[in-house]
Coordinates of C-alpha atoms in Angstrom, one line a residue:
Chain S
M1 CA 10.9 -9.6 38.1
K2 CA 11.8 -6.1 37.7
G3 CA 15.1 -4.6 37.9
L4 CA 17.9 -5.2 35.6
N5 CA 19.8 -3.2 38.1
G6 CA 22.8 -1.6 36.6
G7 CA 25.5 -2.7 38.9
T8 CA 27.2 -5.2 36.7
L9 CA 27.6 -3.6 33.3
R10 CA 30.6 -4.3 31.3
A11 CA 32.1 -1.6 29.1
K12 CA 30.7 -1.4 25.6
E13 CA 31.7 0.2 22.4
E14 CA 29.8 3.4 21.6
P15 CA 27.0 2.3 19.3
E16 CA 27.5 5.2 16.9
E17 CA 26.7 3.2 13.7
Q18 CA 23.4 2.1 15.0
E19 CA 21.4 5.3 14.6
E20 CA 21.5 8.0 12.1
G21 CA 20.8 11.6 12.9
M22 CA 21.5 11.6 16.5
S23 CA 23.2 14.6 17.9
A24 CA 24.8 13.1 20.9
H25 CA 24.7 10.1 23.0
S26 CA 26.6 8.9 25.9
P27 CA 28.6 5.8 26.1
C28 CA 27.5 3.1 28.4
K29 CA 28.3 3.6 32.0
K30 CA 31.2 1.5 33.1
S31 CA 31.0 -0.5 36.2
P32 CA 33.4 0.7 38.8
S33 CA 34.7 -2.8 39.4
S34 CA 35.8 -4.6 36.3
S35 CA 35.7 -8.0 38.0
S36 CA 31.9 -7.7 38.7
S37 CA 31.4 -7.2 35.0
L38 CA 32.6 -10.7 34.4
H39 CA 29.7 -12.0 36.4
K40 CA 27.2 -10.1 34.4
E41 CA 24.3 -12.4 33.9
Q42 CA 23.9 -14.0 30.5
S43 CA 20.3 -13.0 30.6
Q44 CA 21.1 -9.3 30.9
V45 CA 23.3 -9.4 27.8
E46 CA 20.5 -11.2 26.0
V47 CA 18.0 -8.5 27.0
E48 CA 20.3 -5.8 25.8
V49 CA 20.9 -7.6 22.5
K50 CA 17.2 -8.0 22.0
L51 CA 16.7 -4.3 22.8
L52 CA 19.2 -3.3 20.2
Q53 CA 17.4 -5.6 17.7
A54 CA 14.1 -4.0 18.6
L55 CA 15.6 -0.6 17.7
E56 CA 15.9 -1.7 14.2
I57 CA 12.1 -1.7 14.1
Y58 CA 11.5 1.2 16.4
P59 CA 14.1 3.9 15.6
L60 CA 15.3 5.9 18.6
V61 CA 14.3 9.2 17.1
K62 CA 10.7 8.1 17.3
L63 CA 11.0 8.1 21.1
R64 CA 11.0 11.8 21.0
G65 CA 8.1 12.5 18.8
I66 CA 4.3 12.4 19.2
H67 CA 4.2 8.6 18.7
R68 CA 6.7 8.0 21.5
H69 CA 4.3 6.2 23.8
F70 CA 3.3 3.8 21.2
V71 CA 6.8 3.3 20.1
L72 CA 7.8 2.5 23.7
F73 CA 4.9 0.2 23.9
G74 CA 6.2 -1.6 20.8
L75 CA 9.7 -2.0 22.3
T76 CA 8.2 -3.3 25.5
D77 CA 6.0 -5.8 23.6
Y78 CA 9.0 -7.0 21.6
L79 CA 11.0 -7.7 24.7
Q80 CA 8.0 -9.3 26.4
R81 CA 7.5 -11.7 23.5
S82 CA 11.1 -12.4 23.2
F83 CA 11.5 -13.5 26.8
N84 CA 8.1 -14.5 27.6
R85 CA 7.8 -12.4 30.7
P86 CA 6.3 -9.1 31.4
F87 CA 8.3 -6.0 30.8
S88 CA 7.3 -2.5 31.9
P89 CA 7.8 0.6 29.8
S90 CA 9.9 2.2 32.5
E91 CA 12.1 -0.8 32.6
V92 CA 12.7 -0.4 28.9
L93 CA 13.5 3.3 29.3
Q94 CA 16.0 2.4 32.0
L95 CA 17.7 -0.1 29.7
L96 CA 17.8 2.5 26.9
D97 CA 19.3 5.0 29.2
R98 CA 22.4 2.8 29.5
F99 CA 23.2 3.2 25.9
Y100 CA 21.7 6.5 24.9
N101 CA 21.0 9.9 26.2
L102 CA 17.5 10.3 25.0
E103 CA 17.2 13.9 25.9
M104 CA 19.8 14.8 23.4
L105 CA 17.9 13.3 20.5
Q106 CA 16.6 15.7 17.9
P107 CA 12.8 15.7 17.6
D108 CA 11.5 13.7 14.7
D109 CA 11.2 15.7 11.5
D110 CA 8.2 13.7 10.4
D111 CA 6.3 15.2 13.3
C112 CA 6.8 18.7 12.1
E113 CA 5.3 17.8 8.8
L114 CA 2.3 16.3 10.4
L115 CA 1.7 19.0 12.9
N116 CA 2.0 21.8 10.3
Q117 CA -0.7 20.5 8.1
E118 CA -3.7 21.9 9.7
E119 CA -7.0 20.6 8.3
E120 CA -10.6 20.7 9.1
F121 CA -12.0 17.6 10.8
S122 CA -14.3 15.6 8.5
L123 CA -16.2 12.4 9.0
P124 CA -15.6 9.7 6.4
Q125 CA -18.5 9.1 4.1
S126 CA -19.0 5.6 5.5
F127 CA -20.4 7.1 8.7
F128 CA -23.3 8.6 6.8
V129 CA -24.3 5.5 5.1
K130 CA -26.7 3.3 6.9
E131 CA -26.0 -0.3 7.6
E132 CA -22.4 -0.5 6.5
P133 CA -21.7 -4.2 6.0
Chain J
M1 CA 10.4 -22.0 -40.9
G2 CA 7.0 -23.3 -40.6
G3 CA 5.5 -23.6 -37.3
S4 CA 8.4 -22.2 -35.3
L5 CA 7.1 -20.1 -32.5
K6 CA 10.3 -19.0 -31.0
D7 CA 10.2 -15.7 -32.8
D8 CA 6.7 -15.1 -32.0
D9 CA 6.3 -13.5 -28.6
S10 CA 2.7 -12.6 -28.8
A11 CA 1.2 -16.0 -29.2
T12 CA -2.3 -16.1 -28.3
D13 CA -3.6 -18.7 -30.6
S14 CA -4.0 -22.1 -29.2
D15 CA -3.3 -24.3 -32.2
D16 CA 0.5 -24.0 -31.9
L17 CA 0.6 -24.9 -28.3
K18 CA 1.7 -28.3 -27.2
G19 CA -0.8 -30.6 -25.7
D20 CA 0.3 -30.2 -22.2
L21 CA 0.2 -26.4 -22.1
P22 CA -3.0 -24.8 -20.7
N23 CA -5.8 -23.7 -22.8
A24 CA -5.1 -20.4 -24.4
T25 CA -8.1 -18.7 -23.1
S26 CA -7.3 -19.4 -19.5
G27 CA -4.3 -20.5 -17.6
V28 CA -4.2 -22.5 -14.4
F29 CA -4.7 -19.3 -12.4
V30 CA -7.0 -16.4 -13.2
E31 CA -6.9 -12.7 -12.5
G32 CA -8.2 -11.8 -9.1
E33 CA -7.5 -15.3 -7.8
K34 CA -6.0 -15.6 -4.4
V35 CA -3.1 -18.0 -4.4
L36 CA -0.1 -19.1 -2.5
A37 CA 3.3 -18.1 -3.9
Y38 CA 6.8 -19.2 -3.3
H39 CA 9.2 -16.4 -2.6
G40 CA 12.6 -17.3 -1.3
P41 CA 12.4 -20.1 1.2
R42 CA 8.8 -19.4 2.2
I43 CA 5.3 -19.3 0.9
Y44 CA 3.1 -16.2 0.9
E45 CA -0.5 -15.4 0.2
A46 CA -0.8 -13.5 -3.0
K47 CA -3.2 -12.4 -5.6
V48 CA -3.0 -12.7 -9.3
Q49 CA -3.2 -9.2 -10.8
K50 CA -2.7 -10.2 -14.4
A51 CA -2.4 -13.3 -16.4
E52 CA -0.8 -13.4 -19.8
I53 CA 0.9 -15.8 -22.2
R54 CA 4.4 -14.9 -22.9
K55 CA 6.6 -17.1 -25.1
N56 CA 4.0 -19.8 -24.9
E57 CA 3.9 -19.9 -21.2
W58 CA 1.4 -18.5 -18.8
R59 CA 2.9 -15.8 -16.7
Y60 CA 1.2 -14.3 -13.7
F61 CA 1.7 -10.9 -12.2
V62 CA 1.2 -11.3 -8.5
H63 CA 0.8 -9.0 -5.6
Y64 CA 1.9 -10.4 -2.2
L65 CA -0.9 -9.7 0.2
G66 CA 0.1 -7.3 3.0
W67 CA 3.3 -6.4 1.3
N68 CA 4.3 -3.2 -0.5
K69 CA 3.5 -3.0 -4.2
N70 CA 7.2 -2.9 -4.9
W71 CA 7.3 -6.6 -4.5
D72 CA 4.8 -7.3 -7.2
E73 CA 6.3 -9.5 -9.9
W74 CA 5.8 -11.8 -12.8
V75 CA 6.1 -15.4 -12.0
G76 CA 5.5 -18.7 -13.7
K77 CA 3.1 -21.4 -12.6
D78 CA 5.9 -23.3 -10.9
R79 CA 6.0 -20.6 -8.2
L80 CA 2.3 -20.7 -7.6
M81 CA -0.2 -23.0 -5.9
K82 CA -3.9 -23.0 -5.5
Y83 CA -5.1 -21.6 -2.2
S84 CA -6.2 -24.9 -0.7
D85 CA -6.0 -26.4 2.8
E86 CA -3.3 -28.7 1.7
N87 CA -1.2 -26.0 0.4
V88 CA -1.8 -23.8 3.4
L89 CA -0.3 -26.7 5.4
K90 CA 2.7 -26.5 3.2
Q91 CA 3.0 -22.8 4.0
Q92 CA 2.8 -23.5 7.7
A93 CA 5.4 -26.3 7.4
L94 CA 7.8 -23.9 5.8
D95 CA 7.1 -21.3 8.4
K96 CA 8.0 -23.8 11.1
K97 CA 11.1 -24.9 9.2
Q98 CA 12.3 -21.4 9.3
G99 CA 12.2 -21.7 13.0
V100 CA 9.4 -19.3 13.6
D101 CA 5.6 -19.7 13.8
K102 CA 3.3 -17.7 11.5
N103 CA 2.3 -15.1 14.1
Q104 CA 5.9 -14.2 14.7
K105 CA 6.7 -13.6 11.0
A106 CA 7.4 -10.0 11.7
R107 CA 10.3 -10.8 13.9
A108 CA 11.8 -13.6 11.9
G109 CA 14.0 -11.4 9.8
H110 CA 15.2 -9.5 12.8
T111 CA 16.1 -12.4 15.0
R112 CA 17.8 -14.2 12.2
P113 CA 20.9 -12.1 11.6
K114 CA 24.0 -13.4 13.3
V115 CA 23.5 -12.6 16.9
S116 CA 26.2 -13.5 19.3
T117 CA 26.1 -12.9 22.9
D118 CA 29.2 -10.8 22.3
V119 CA 27.7 -7.5 21.5
K120 CA 31.0 -6.1 20.6
L121 CA 31.4 -8.6 17.8
E122 CA 28.0 -7.9 16.4
K123 CA 28.7 -4.2 16.2
E124 CA 31.8 -4.9 14.2
D125 CA 29.7 -6.9 11.8
S126 CA 26.9 -4.4 11.5
R127 CA 29.4 -1.6 11.0
N128 CA 30.2 -3.2 7.7
T129 CA 26.7 -3.6 6.5
G130 CA 26.1 -0.1 7.7
T131 CA 22.4 -0.3 8.2
K132 CA 19.9 -1.2 10.8
G133 CA 19.6 -4.6 9.2
K134 CA 17.2 -3.5 6.6
K135 CA 18.7 -4.2 3.3
R136 CA 20.5 -7.3 3.8
K137 CA 21.0 -9.3 0.7
G138 CA 19.4 -12.6 0.7
D139 CA 17.4 -11.8 3.8
I140 CA 14.3 -10.8 1.9
E141 CA 11.9 -11.0 4.8
V142 CA 13.5 -8.2 6.6
E143 CA 12.9 -5.6 4.0
K144 CA 9.6 -7.0 3.1
E145 CA 8.3 -6.7 6.6
D146 CA 9.6 -3.3 6.9
D147 CA 7.6 -2.2 3.9
A148 CA 4.6 -4.0 5.1
Q149 CA 4.3 -2.2 8.4
V150 CA 4.8 1.4 7.5
G151 CA 1.7 3.1 6.2
K152 CA -0.4 0.0 6.4
P153 CA -3.8 1.2 7.3
V154 CA -4.7 0.3 10.9
K155 CA -8.4 -0.5 11.1
I156 CA -10.2 0.5 14.2
Q157 CA -13.8 -0.4 14.6
I158 CA -15.9 2.3 16.1
P159 CA -19.1 0.8 17.7
P160 CA -22.3 1.8 15.9
T161 CA -23.8 4.0 18.7
L162 CA -20.6 5.9 18.8
K163 CA -20.6 6.4 15.1
K164 CA -24.1 7.8 15.5
Q165 CA -22.7 10.1 18.2
L166 CA -20.2 11.4 15.6
V167 CA -22.9 12.0 13.0
D168 CA -25.1 13.8 15.6
D169 CA -22.0 15.8 16.5
W170 CA -21.5 16.8 12.9
E171 CA -25.2 17.6 12.5
S172 CA -25.3 19.9 15.5
I173 CA -22.2 21.8 14.5
I174 CA -22.4 21.9 10.8
Q175 CA -26.1 21.8 10.1
Q176 CA -27.5 23.5 13.2
D177 CA -24.7 25.9 13.8
K178 CA -24.2 24.9 17.4
L179 CA -21.1 24.6 19.5
I180 CA -20.1 22.5 22.4
K181 CA -19.9 24.5 25.6
L182 CA -16.4 24.6 27.1
P183 CA -14.8 23.6 29.3
R184 CA -16.3 20.2 29.3
S185 CA -16.9 18.0 32.3
P186 CA -15.9 15.2 32.3
N187 CA -12.9 16.4 30.2
V188 CA -10.5 14.1 28.4
D189 CA -8.1 13.9 31.4
T190 CA -10.9 12.7 33.6
I191 CA -12.2 10.2 31.0
L192 CA -8.8 8.7 30.5
S193 CA -8.1 8.3 34.3
K194 CA -11.6 6.8 34.7
Y195 CA -10.6 4.3 32.1
M196 CA -7.5 3.4 34.0
E197 CA -9.5 2.8 37.1
Y198 CA -11.9 0.7 35.2
N199 CA -9.1 -1.2 33.6
S200 CA -7.4 -2.0 36.9
L201 CA -10.6 -3.7 38.1
K202 CA -10.7 -6.0 35.2
D203 CA -9.1 -9.4 35.2
G204 CA -6.2 -9.9 32.8
S205 CA -7.0 -6.8 30.7
Q206 CA -6.2 -8.6 27.5
G207 CA -2.9 -9.8 28.8
M208 CA -1.6 -6.3 29.3
T209 CA -0.1 -5.1 32.5
T210 CA -1.2 -1.9 34.0
D211 CA 2.0 -0.1 33.0
Q212 CA 1.5 -1.1 29.4
S213 CA -2.1 0.0 29.4
Q214 CA -1.1 3.3 31.0
E215 CA 1.5 3.8 28.2
I216 CA -1.2 3.5 25.6
V217 CA -3.5 5.9 27.4
N218 CA -0.5 8.3 27.7
G219 CA -0.1 7.9 24.0
L220 CA -3.8 8.8 23.4
L221 CA -3.4 11.8 25.7
C222 CA -0.2 12.9 23.9
Y223 CA -1.9 12.6 20.5
F224 CA -5.0 14.5 21.7
N225 CA -3.1 17.5 23.0
K226 CA -0.9 17.7 20.0
V227 CA -3.4 17.2 17.2
L228 CA -6.6 18.7 18.5
P229 CA -6.0 22.0 16.8
V230 CA -4.4 20.4 13.8
M231 CA -7.1 17.9 12.7
L232 CA -9.9 17.5 15.2
L233 CA -11.8 20.8 14.9
Y234 CA -14.5 21.9 12.5
K235 CA -13.9 25.3 11.1
K236 CA -16.7 26.7 13.1
E237 CA -15.0 25.7 16.3
R238 CA -11.7 27.5 15.6
Q239 CA -12.6 30.7 17.2
Q240 CA -13.8 29.0 20.3
Y241 CA -10.6 27.1 20.5
I242 CA -8.4 30.1 20.2
E243 CA -10.3 31.7 23.1
A244 CA -10.6 28.6 25.3
V245 CA -7.1 27.1 25.0
V246 CA -4.8 29.9 26.1
G247 CA -1.6 29.9 28.0
D248 CA -1.0 26.8 29.9
V249 CA -4.4 25.4 29.4
S250 CA -4.3 22.0 27.7
P251 CA -6.9 20.8 25.2
S252 CA -7.4 17.6 27.3
A253 CA -8.5 19.8 30.2
T254 CA -10.9 21.8 28.1
Y255 CA -12.5 19.3 25.7
G256 CA -14.3 16.1 26.4
A257 CA -15.7 12.9 24.9
E258 CA -16.9 14.5 21.7
H259 CA -13.5 15.5 20.6
L260 CA -11.8 12.5 22.0
L261 CA -14.0 10.4 19.8
R262 CA -13.0 12.4 16.8
L263 CA -9.4 11.4 17.6
F264 CA -10.4 7.8 17.0
V265 CA -11.4 8.7 13.5
K266 CA -7.9 9.9 12.9
L267 CA -6.1 7.2 14.8
P268 CA -5.6 4.9 11.9
D269 CA -3.8 7.7 10.0
L270 CA -1.7 8.6 13.0
L271 CA -0.7 5.0 13.9
G272 CA 0.1 4.3 10.3
K273 CA 2.8 6.9 10.3
F274 CA 5.4 4.7 11.9
K275 CA 6.3 1.1 11.8
M276 CA 5.0 -1.4 14.3
E277 CA 5.1 -5.2 14.5
E278 CA 2.0 -7.0 13.5
E279 CA 1.6 -8.7 16.8
T280 CA 2.0 -5.5 18.7
L281 CA -0.5 -3.8 16.5
I282 CA -3.0 -6.5 17.3
R283 CA -2.6 -6.1 21.0
L284 CA -2.8 -2.3 20.6
K285 CA -6.0 -2.5 18.6
Q286 CA -7.5 -4.8 21.3
K287 CA -6.8 -2.2 23.9
L288 CA -8.2 0.6 21.8
N289 CA -11.3 -1.3 21.1
D290 CA -11.7 -2.0 24.7
F291 CA -11.4 1.7 25.4
L292 CA -14.1 2.4 22.8
K293 CA -16.4 -0.1 24.5
F294 CA -15.8 1.8 27.7
M295 CA -16.8 5.0 26.1
Q296 CA -19.9 3.3 24.8
K297 CA -20.8 2.0 28.2
N298 CA -20.6 5.5 29.6
Q299 CA -22.1 7.2 26.6
S300 CA -24.8 9.0 28.5
T301 CA -22.6 10.4 31.1
F302 CA -19.6 11.3 28.9
F303 CA -21.3 12.9 26.0
L304 CA -23.5 15.9 25.7
S305 CA -27.0 15.3 24.3
T306 CA -27.5 18.8 23.2
Y307 CA -25.1 21.5 22.2
D308 CA -25.4 25.2 22.6
V309 CA -26.8 27.4 20.0
S310 CA -23.8 29.6 19.2
K311 CA -24.2 33.3 18.5
V312 CA -21.2 35.2 17.5
Y313 CA -18.9 33.6 19.9
E314 CA -18.3 36.0 22.6
G315 CA -16.6 34.3 25.4
F316 CA -15.4 31.3 27.2
E317 CA -18.1 29.7 29.3
K318 CA -20.3 32.7 29.0
E319 CA -23.6 33.0 27.2
E320 CA -24.0 36.5 25.9
D321 CA -27.4 37.8 25.1
D322 CA -27.8 39.9 22.1

């Protein structure tokens, strides 16, 4: 059951209060015919609403950093559990693309911190102890 | 006034207590005891950190298990219950009452706020609260769960034979002054794609679709390429790295199972750096454990059994004689 195809979007307000620190994002694309928007399936609205809820847990900015695949996995899992049907990560990206221009997001600052702290690899002590319970 | 205790806050002597108060030397609950505690409309697992008598009553400083220390608080015995089957049932009953079952606790706070199918309306509401739903008054669960998920250590069990592999790895490099010959074959790219092949042959794959598994594998690849030089190398390997990974060459094309395994030692730290729902974490861990088992199954083909004796490191893939 793929394909929330985007033909029947209704116009939405720009979600500017949702995310902090975003440099730019595009408003949702309007459907060319406003009458088709009235026929937008209830389920599509529900999916979008759930997605926006999911973003409260998984901030958009994380979709640009090193954790992005796991964050996307988290969003996908959230939707999957909400609707009890499989979702694919690319489906989720498509959905997000309706609301946000992901390329315009600034990279996550936390990442810089992580990647600048070079340290030598070391094995935790527990590895050297025999028969860890 | 004789016998008045109201002014005495440090009562520790038992003779002034009324008959129905607990024995002065121990309250109903003891330090270190695991209990069930009311917080808001729900019941949570907690642990008694301290127990003291204050103003003739036993007070318990509790820590809610799994939650940030900020939530630790002093409570009276009316808020606590023994950790018994009967009381656990009460906890579950309240969970149900809240309209969510225990495993979905993480989502409870997020699905509860007023959600109307009219997205426009919701945005107007959320504009006023001005947050992503985190600090909503009265909706304690939301904030609690936020705190609980960031920075909570993610445990990943490395199988014993792979642990030994890591110790041998350390021994060869640190004790015996050896190095792994680069480039490796199979390299990380190959190992990950072999895993995806293996994964597609399995039935069910822990309830994860191929796409989802692929996303996780992509996540590992992304981590590996970004963090290899930051946290996966021993000092002695630095020079080799600088010479081997030049220009467009990616670490995942150069290094193999030995270094990929080191990533798993660091994974708990990495995954703890951002918030994830408990349920999702569980599924992720299952997948990661499955991957480790796959590595274990292929241990003899993926890993080197002996490393090269390194001289002053002269070149990539060359063995210079002195």
